[in-house]
mmCIF file of C-alpha atoms in Angstrom:
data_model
loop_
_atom_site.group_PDB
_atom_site.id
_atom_site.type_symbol
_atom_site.label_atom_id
_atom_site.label_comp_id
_atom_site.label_asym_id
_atom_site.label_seq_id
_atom_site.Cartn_x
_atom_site.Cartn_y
_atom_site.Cartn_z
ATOM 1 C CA UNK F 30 -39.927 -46.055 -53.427
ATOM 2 C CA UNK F 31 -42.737 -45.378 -51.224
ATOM 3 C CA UNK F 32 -41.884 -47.215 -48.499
ATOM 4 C CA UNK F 33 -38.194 -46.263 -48.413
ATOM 5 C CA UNK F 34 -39.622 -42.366 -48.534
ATOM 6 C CA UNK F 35 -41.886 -43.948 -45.149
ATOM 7 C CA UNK F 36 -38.996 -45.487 -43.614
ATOM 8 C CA UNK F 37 -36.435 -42.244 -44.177
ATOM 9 C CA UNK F 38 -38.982 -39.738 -42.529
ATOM 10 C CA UNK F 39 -38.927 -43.264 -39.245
ATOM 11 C CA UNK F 40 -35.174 -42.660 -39.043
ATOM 12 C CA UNK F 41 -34.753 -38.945 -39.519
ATOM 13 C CA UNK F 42 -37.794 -38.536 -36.671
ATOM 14 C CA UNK F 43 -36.353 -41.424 -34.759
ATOM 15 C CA UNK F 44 -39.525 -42.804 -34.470
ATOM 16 C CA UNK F 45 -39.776 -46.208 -33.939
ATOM 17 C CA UNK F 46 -40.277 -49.537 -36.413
ATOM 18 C CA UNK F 47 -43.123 -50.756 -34.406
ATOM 19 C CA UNK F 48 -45.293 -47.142 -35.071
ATOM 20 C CA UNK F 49 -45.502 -49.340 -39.079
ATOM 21 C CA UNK F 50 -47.149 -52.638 -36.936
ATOM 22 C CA UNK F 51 -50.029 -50.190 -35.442
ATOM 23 C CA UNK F 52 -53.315 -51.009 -36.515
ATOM 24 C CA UNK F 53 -54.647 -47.059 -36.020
ATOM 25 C CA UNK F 54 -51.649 -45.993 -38.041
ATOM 26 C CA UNK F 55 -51.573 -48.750 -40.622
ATOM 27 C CA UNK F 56 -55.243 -47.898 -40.845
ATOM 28 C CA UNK F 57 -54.124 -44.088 -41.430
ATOM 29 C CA UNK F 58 -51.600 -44.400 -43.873
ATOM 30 C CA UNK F 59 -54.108 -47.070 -46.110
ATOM 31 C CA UNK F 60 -57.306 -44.912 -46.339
ATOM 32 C CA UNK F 61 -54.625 -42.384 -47.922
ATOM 33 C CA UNK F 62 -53.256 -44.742 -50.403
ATOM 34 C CA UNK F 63 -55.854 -48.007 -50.453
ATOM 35 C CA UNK F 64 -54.016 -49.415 -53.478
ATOM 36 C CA UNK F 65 -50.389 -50.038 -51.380
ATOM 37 C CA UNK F 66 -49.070 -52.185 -48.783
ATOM 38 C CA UNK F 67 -47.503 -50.895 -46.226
ATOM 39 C CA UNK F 68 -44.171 -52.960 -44.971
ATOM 40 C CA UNK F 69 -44.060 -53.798 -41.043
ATOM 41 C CA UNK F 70 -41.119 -53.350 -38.604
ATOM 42 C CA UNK F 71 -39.547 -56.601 -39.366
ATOM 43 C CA UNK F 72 -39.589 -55.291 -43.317
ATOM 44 C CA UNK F 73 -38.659 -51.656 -42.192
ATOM 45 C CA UNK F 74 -35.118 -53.081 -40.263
ATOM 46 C CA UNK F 75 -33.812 -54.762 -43.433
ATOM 47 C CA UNK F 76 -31.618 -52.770 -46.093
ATOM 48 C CA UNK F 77 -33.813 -49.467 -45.693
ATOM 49 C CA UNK F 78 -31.831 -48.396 -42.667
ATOM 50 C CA UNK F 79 -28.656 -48.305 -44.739
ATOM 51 C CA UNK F 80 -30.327 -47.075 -47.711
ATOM 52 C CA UNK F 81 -31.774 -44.270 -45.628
ATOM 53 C CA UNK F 82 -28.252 -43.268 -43.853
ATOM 54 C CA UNK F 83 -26.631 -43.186 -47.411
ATOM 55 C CA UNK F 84 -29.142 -40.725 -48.666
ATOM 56 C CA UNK F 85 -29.160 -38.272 -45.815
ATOM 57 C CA UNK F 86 -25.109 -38.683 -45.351
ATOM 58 C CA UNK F 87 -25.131 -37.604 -49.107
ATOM 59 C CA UNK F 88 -27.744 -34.713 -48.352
ATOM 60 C CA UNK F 89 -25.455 -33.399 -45.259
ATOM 61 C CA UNK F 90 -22.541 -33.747 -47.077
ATOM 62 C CA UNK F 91 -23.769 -31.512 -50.454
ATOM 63 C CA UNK F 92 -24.920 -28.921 -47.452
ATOM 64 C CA UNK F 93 -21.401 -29.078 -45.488
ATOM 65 C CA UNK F 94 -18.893 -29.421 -47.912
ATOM 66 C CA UNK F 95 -20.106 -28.199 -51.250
ATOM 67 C CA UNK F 96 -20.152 -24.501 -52.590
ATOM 68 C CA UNK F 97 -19.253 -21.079 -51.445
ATOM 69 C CA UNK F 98 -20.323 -21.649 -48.350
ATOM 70 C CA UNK F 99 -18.815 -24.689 -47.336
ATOM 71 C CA UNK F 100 -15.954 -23.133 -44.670
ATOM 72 C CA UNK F 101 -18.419 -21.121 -43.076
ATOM 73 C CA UNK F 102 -19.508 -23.690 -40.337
ATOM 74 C CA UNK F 103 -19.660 -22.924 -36.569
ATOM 75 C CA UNK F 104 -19.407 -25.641 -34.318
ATOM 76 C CA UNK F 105 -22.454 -25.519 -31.381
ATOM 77 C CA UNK F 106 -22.237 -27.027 -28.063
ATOM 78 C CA UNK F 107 -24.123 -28.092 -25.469
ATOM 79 C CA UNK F 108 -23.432 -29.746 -22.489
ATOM 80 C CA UNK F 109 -25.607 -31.332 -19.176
ATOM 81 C CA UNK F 110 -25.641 -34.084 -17.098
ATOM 82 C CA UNK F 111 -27.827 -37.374 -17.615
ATOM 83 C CA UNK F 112 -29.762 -39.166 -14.716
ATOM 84 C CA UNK F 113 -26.755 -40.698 -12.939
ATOM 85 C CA UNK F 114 -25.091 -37.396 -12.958
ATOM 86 C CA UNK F 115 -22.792 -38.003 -15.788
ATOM 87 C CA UNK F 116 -21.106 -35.262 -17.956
ATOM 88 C CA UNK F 117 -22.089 -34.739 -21.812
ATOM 89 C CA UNK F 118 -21.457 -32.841 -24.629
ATOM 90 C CA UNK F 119 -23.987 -32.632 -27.377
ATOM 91 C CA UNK F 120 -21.964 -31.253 -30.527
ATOM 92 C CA UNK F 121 -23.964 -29.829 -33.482
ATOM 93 C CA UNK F 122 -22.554 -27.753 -37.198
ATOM 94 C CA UNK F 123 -24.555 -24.726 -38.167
ATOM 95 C CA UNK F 124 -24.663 -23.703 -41.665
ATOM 96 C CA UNK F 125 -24.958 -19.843 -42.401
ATOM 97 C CA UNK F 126 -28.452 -19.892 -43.387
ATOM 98 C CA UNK F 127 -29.729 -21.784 -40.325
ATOM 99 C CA UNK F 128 -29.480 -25.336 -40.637
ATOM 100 C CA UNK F 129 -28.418 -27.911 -38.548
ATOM 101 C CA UNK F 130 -26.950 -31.176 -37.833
ATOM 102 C CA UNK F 131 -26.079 -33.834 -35.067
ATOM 103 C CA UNK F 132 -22.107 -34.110 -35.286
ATOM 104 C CA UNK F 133 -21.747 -35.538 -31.799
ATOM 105 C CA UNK F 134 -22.014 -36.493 -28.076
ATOM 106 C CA UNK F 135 -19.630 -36.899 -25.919
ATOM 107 C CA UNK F 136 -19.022 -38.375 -22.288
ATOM 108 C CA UNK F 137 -16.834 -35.295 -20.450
ATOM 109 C CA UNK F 138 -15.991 -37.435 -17.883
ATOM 110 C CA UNK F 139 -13.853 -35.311 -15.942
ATOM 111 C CA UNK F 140 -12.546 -32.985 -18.644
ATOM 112 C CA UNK F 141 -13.512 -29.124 -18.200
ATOM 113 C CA UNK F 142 -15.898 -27.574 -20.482
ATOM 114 C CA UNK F 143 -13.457 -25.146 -21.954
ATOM 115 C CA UNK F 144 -12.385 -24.377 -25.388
ATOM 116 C CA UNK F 145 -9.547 -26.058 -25.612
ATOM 117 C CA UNK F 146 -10.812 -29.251 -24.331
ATOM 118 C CA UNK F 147 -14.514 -28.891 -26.249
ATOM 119 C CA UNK F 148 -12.184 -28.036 -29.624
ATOM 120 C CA UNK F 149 -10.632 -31.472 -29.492
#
């Protein structure tokens, strides 16, 4: 249970496995808790990735979809261009009382950044 706790607060942060195979941070995390072993990156990319996303798809879901409030999402956009100049559209929901979440990206390509097009 402890380590799948570790690993969901690697994939929500989007830190990396390999932070688990640093000796300073190993090092960290043991003088906390002496008494467990920590699992390394190898350990970390097994079935805790899955068991992570199934757990936070849950968590969004019971936020989105569930209650009163459920209807009252607004859809948030932002869109740039990368480092070869290429279109994108960063898509996010907002809940009423402030929270948020990733919904998508998109390559524009050539498509205009209007509501109609950004709705789709």
């Amino acid at each position: 249970m402890l380590d799948q706790k570790g690993a969901d607060i690697m994939f929500e942060l989007g830190l990396p496995f390999v932070l688990f195979d640093n000796p300073k941070f190993r090092d960290w995390i043991t003088s906390l808790n002496p008494e467990h072993s920590l699992p390394n990156s190898k350990q970390l990319a097994g079935p805790m990735p899955n068991a992570s996303y199934e757990r936070l798809k849950q968590r969004v879901s019971n936020v989105l979809f569930e209650g009163e409030e459920r209807k009252r999402l607004t859809l948030v956009t932002d869109s740039w261009t990368n480092q070869r100049n290429e279109p994108l559209s960063n898509n996010l929901l907002a809940t009423p009382d402030g929270q948020s979440f990733f919904y998508k990206a998109v390559a524009t390509e050539f498509n205009p950044h209007i509501g109609a097009y950004l709705a789709t």
